[in-house]
Amino acid sequence: MVTLGCFIQRELRLLARQKADWLNPVLFFVIVLTLFPLGVGPEPNLLRLMAPGVVWIAALLSVLLAAERLFKDDYRNGVIEQLVAARQPLLSFVLAKLITNWLSTGLPLVLLSPLVALLLNVDSAAFAALALTLLLGTPLLSLLSVLGAALTVSADKGGILLALLILPLYIPLLIFASAAVEAASMAMPYQGQLAIMLAMLLFALALVPMAVQSALKLNVS
């Protein structure tokens, strides 16, 4: 019986060999946030005002950038089909994908939040809210992107279909995360937005792994 730890070790080895899969989204995030002040001008108040939306749009697009290939190689190599046929713990495989996807794409965005605050002239109160929203929101981004990757794994050109499926699901997260950072920048309470984001994350954690498992089984049947 293959355990969750074995699957995580396997995914980490794959990430070590295929560095572009996790480097490209992080570089995309940094490049977008670096070019944005150059495009709109260095006005501090304008950057501070637009920072929440810009940061979160860059974050969700960078996570989406890494989503298409999450299951592609395993599907083409027959790994998923073998796991289903051998009645191996497919849920452990899915959880390993979810964990390593967040570690490789979501966690770097959280760690880069100080750089984001510096680039966009975000004050200390808004920076704390930004870091908290990224900490709560990036796991949800990873969950939804893994779900989209599982649904489109057998499609020949699944990138556009993946974006059409997942981007609408990102909208509530984008709204509440941006609202939390904006409220913090105006010295207003933002615990309500964080509570809603936490509820969304817990709801997704309860349902998405099972949905991904079912989608993979459906694609190989």
Coordinates of C-alpha atoms in Angstrom, one line a residue:
M1 CA 0.0 0.0 0.0
V2 CA 1.5 3.3 -1.1
T3 CA 1.2 5.9 1.6
L4 CA 0.7 9.7 1.4
G5 CA 4.3 10.2 2.4
C6 CA 5.6 8.1 -0.5
F7 CA 3.5 10.1 -2.9
I8 CA 4.7 13.4 -1.5
Q9 CA 8.3 12.3 -1.8
R10 CA 7.6 11.3 -5.4
E11 CA 6.1 14.7 -6.2
L12 CA 9.0 16.6 -4.5
R13 CA 11.5 14.6 -6.6
L14 CA 9.5 15.5 -9.8
L15 CA 9.6 19.2 -8.8
A16 CA 13.3 19.0 -8.2
R17 CA 13.8 17.6 -11.8
Q18 CA 11.2 19.9 -13.4
K19 CA 12.1 23.3 -12.0
A20 CA 10.2 25.2 -14.7
D21 CA 6.9 23.9 -13.3
W22 CA 7.2 25.9 -10.1
L23 CA 9.7 28.6 -11.2
N24 CA 7.6 30.0 -14.1
P25 CA 4.6 30.9 -12.0
V26 CA 6.7 32.6 -9.3
L27 CA 8.7 34.5 -11.9
F28 CA 5.4 35.5 -13.6
F29 CA 4.1 36.9 -10.3
V30 CA 7.2 38.9 -9.7
I31 CA 7.4 40.2 -13.3
V32 CA 3.8 41.4 -13.3
L33 CA 4.2 43.2 -10.0
T34 CA 7.5 44.7 -11.2
L35 CA 6.0 46.0 -14.4
F36 CA 2.8 47.4 -12.9
P37 CA 4.4 50.4 -11.2
L38 CA 6.2 51.2 -14.5
G39 CA 3.0 51.1 -16.4
V40 CA 0.8 53.2 -14.1
G41 CA 3.5 55.5 -12.8
P42 CA 5.3 55.8 -9.4
E43 CA 2.5 57.8 -7.7
P44 CA 2.5 56.2 -4.1
N45 CA -1.2 56.8 -3.4
L46 CA -2.3 55.3 -6.7
L47 CA -0.1 52.2 -6.2
R48 CA -1.4 51.8 -2.7
L49 CA -5.0 52.1 -3.9
M50 CA -4.6 49.5 -6.7
A51 CA -2.4 47.1 -4.9
P52 CA -5.0 44.6 -3.5
G53 CA -6.6 43.9 -6.8
V54 CA -3.3 43.8 -8.7
V55 CA -1.6 41.4 -6.3
W56 CA -4.5 39.0 -6.3
I57 CA -5.0 39.0 -10.0
A58 CA -1.3 38.3 -10.4
A59 CA -1.5 35.5 -7.8
L60 CA -4.5 33.7 -9.3
L61 CA -3.0 33.9 -12.8
S62 CA 0.3 32.6 -11.6
V63 CA -1.3 29.6 -9.9
L64 CA -3.4 28.9 -12.9
L65 CA -0.3 29.0 -15.1
A66 CA 1.0 25.9 -13.3
A67 CA -2.3 24.0 -13.2
E68 CA -2.5 22.5 -16.7
R69 CA 0.4 20.1 -16.3
L70 CA -0.5 18.9 -12.8
F71 CA -1.9 15.5 -14.0
K72 CA -0.9 15.5 -17.7
D73 CA 2.4 13.5 -17.4
D74 CA 0.8 11.0 -15.0
Y75 CA -2.2 10.6 -17.3
R76 CA 0.0 10.1 -20.4
N77 CA 2.3 7.7 -18.7
G78 CA -0.5 5.6 -17.4
V79 CA 0.2 6.2 -13.7
I80 CA -3.4 7.3 -12.9
E81 CA -4.8 4.4 -14.8
Q82 CA -2.6 1.9 -13.0
L83 CA -3.5 3.4 -9.6
V84 CA -7.2 3.1 -10.5
A85 CA -6.9 -0.5 -11.9
A86 CA -4.7 -1.7 -8.9
R87 CA -7.2 -0.1 -6.4
Q88 CA -4.3 1.9 -4.9
P89 CA -5.2 4.8 -2.6
L90 CA -6.0 7.5 -5.2
L91 CA -7.0 9.9 -2.5
S92 CA -3.4 9.8 -1.1
F93 CA -2.1 10.6 -4.6
V94 CA -4.6 13.5 -4.9
L95 CA -3.6 14.9 -1.5
A96 CA 0.1 14.7 -2.4
K97 CA -0.6 16.7 -5.5
L98 CA -2.5 19.3 -3.5
I99 CA 0.2 19.7 -0.9
T100 CA 3.1 19.9 -3.3
N101 CA 1.2 22.2 -5.6
W102 CA 0.7 24.7 -2.7
L103 CA 4.3 24.3 -1.5
S104 CA 5.6 25.0 -5.0
T105 CA 3.2 27.8 -6.1
G106 CA 1.2 29.2 -3.2
L107 CA 3.8 29.3 -0.4
P108 CA 6.4 31.3 -2.5
L109 CA 3.7 34.0 -3.1
V110 CA 3.2 34.3 0.7
L111 CA 7.0 34.5 1.2
L112 CA 7.2 37.2 -1.5
S113 CA 4.6 39.4 0.2
P114 CA 7.2 41.7 1.8
L115 CA 8.6 42.4 -1.7
V116 CA 5.1 43.1 -2.9
A117 CA 4.6 45.6 -0.1
L118 CA 7.8 47.4 -1.0
L119 CA 7.0 47.5 -4.8
L120 CA 3.4 48.8 -4.3
N121 CA 4.0 51.1 -1.3
V122 CA 1.7 49.1 1.0
D123 CA 1.7 50.3 4.6
S124 CA 2.2 48.1 7.6
A125 CA -1.5 47.5 8.4
A126 CA -2.4 46.6 4.8
F127 CA 0.7 44.4 4.6
A128 CA -0.5 42.3 7.5
A129 CA -3.9 41.9 5.8
L130 CA -2.2 41.1 2.5
A131 CA 0.0 38.4 4.1
L132 CA -3.0 36.9 5.9
T133 CA -5.2 36.8 2.8
L134 CA -2.4 35.2 0.8
L135 CA -1.9 32.6 3.6
L136 CA -5.6 31.8 3.5
G137 CA -6.3 32.3 -0.2
T138 CA -3.4 30.5 -1.9
P139 CA -4.4 27.1 -0.6
L140 CA -7.9 27.7 -2.0
L141 CA -6.3 28.7 -5.3
S142 CA -4.4 25.5 -5.3
L143 CA -7.4 23.4 -4.5
L144 CA -9.5 24.9 -7.3
S145 CA -6.6 24.7 -9.8
V146 CA -6.1 21.0 -9.0
L147 CA -9.8 20.4 -9.5
G148 CA -9.7 22.1 -12.9
A149 CA -6.6 20.1 -13.9
A150 CA -8.4 16.9 -13.0
L151 CA -11.5 17.7 -14.9
T152 CA -9.5 18.6 -18.1
V153 CA -6.7 16.1 -17.9
S154 CA -7.9 14.1 -20.9
A155 CA -8.5 17.2 -23.1
D156 CA -5.9 17.7 -25.8
K157 CA -5.9 21.5 -25.4
G158 CA -7.1 21.8 -21.8
G159 CA -5.5 25.2 -21.0
I160 CA -8.4 27.4 -22.3
L161 CA -11.0 25.0 -20.9
L162 CA -9.3 25.0 -17.6
A163 CA -9.3 28.8 -17.4
L164 CA -13.0 28.9 -18.4
L165 CA -13.9 26.4 -15.6
I166 CA -11.7 27.8 -12.8
L167 CA -11.6 31.6 -13.3
P168 CA -15.3 32.1 -12.3
L169 CA -14.6 30.1 -9.1
Y170 CA -11.8 32.5 -8.3
I171 CA -14.1 35.6 -8.3
P172 CA -15.4 35.4 -4.7
L173 CA -11.9 34.9 -3.3
L174 CA -10.7 37.8 -5.3
I175 CA -13.5 40.0 -4.0
F176 CA -13.1 39.2 -0.3
A177 CA -9.3 39.2 -0.3
S178 CA -9.1 42.6 -2.1
A179 CA -11.7 44.0 0.3
A180 CA -9.8 42.8 3.3
V181 CA -6.6 44.5 2.2
E182 CA -8.5 47.7 1.2
A183 CA -10.2 47.8 4.6
A184 CA -6.9 47.4 6.4
S185 CA -5.4 50.2 4.5
M186 CA -8.2 52.5 5.7
A187 CA -7.8 51.3 9.3
M188 CA -11.2 49.5 9.2
P189 CA -11.8 46.0 10.6
Y190 CA -11.3 43.2 8.1
Q191 CA -11.9 40.1 10.3
G192 CA -15.2 39.4 8.6
Q193 CA -13.6 39.0 5.2
L194 CA -10.9 36.7 6.6
A195 CA -13.6 34.6 8.3
I196 CA -15.4 34.2 5.0
M197 CA -12.1 33.2 3.3
L198 CA -11.5 30.7 6.0
A199 CA -15.0 29.2 5.6
M200 CA -14.4 29.0 1.8
L201 CA -11.1 27.2 2.4
L202 CA -12.5 24.7 4.9
F203 CA -15.5 24.0 2.5
A204 CA -13.1 23.4 -0.4
L205 CA -10.8 21.2 1.8
A206 CA -13.8 19.0 2.6
L207 CA -15.1 18.6 -0.9
V208 CA -12.4 19.2 -3.5
P209 CA -10.1 16.1 -2.8
M210 CA -13.1 13.8 -3.3
A211 CA -14.2 15.6 -6.4
V212 CA -10.7 15.4 -7.9
Q213 CA -10.5 11.7 -7.1
S214 CA -13.9 11.2 -8.9
A215 CA -12.8 13.3 -11.9
L216 CA -9.6 11.3 -12.4
K217 CA -11.5 8.0 -12.2
L218 CA -14.0 9.3 -14.7
N219 CA -11.2 10.4 -17.1
V220 CA -9.5 7.0 -17.2
S221 CA -12.7 4.9 -17.3

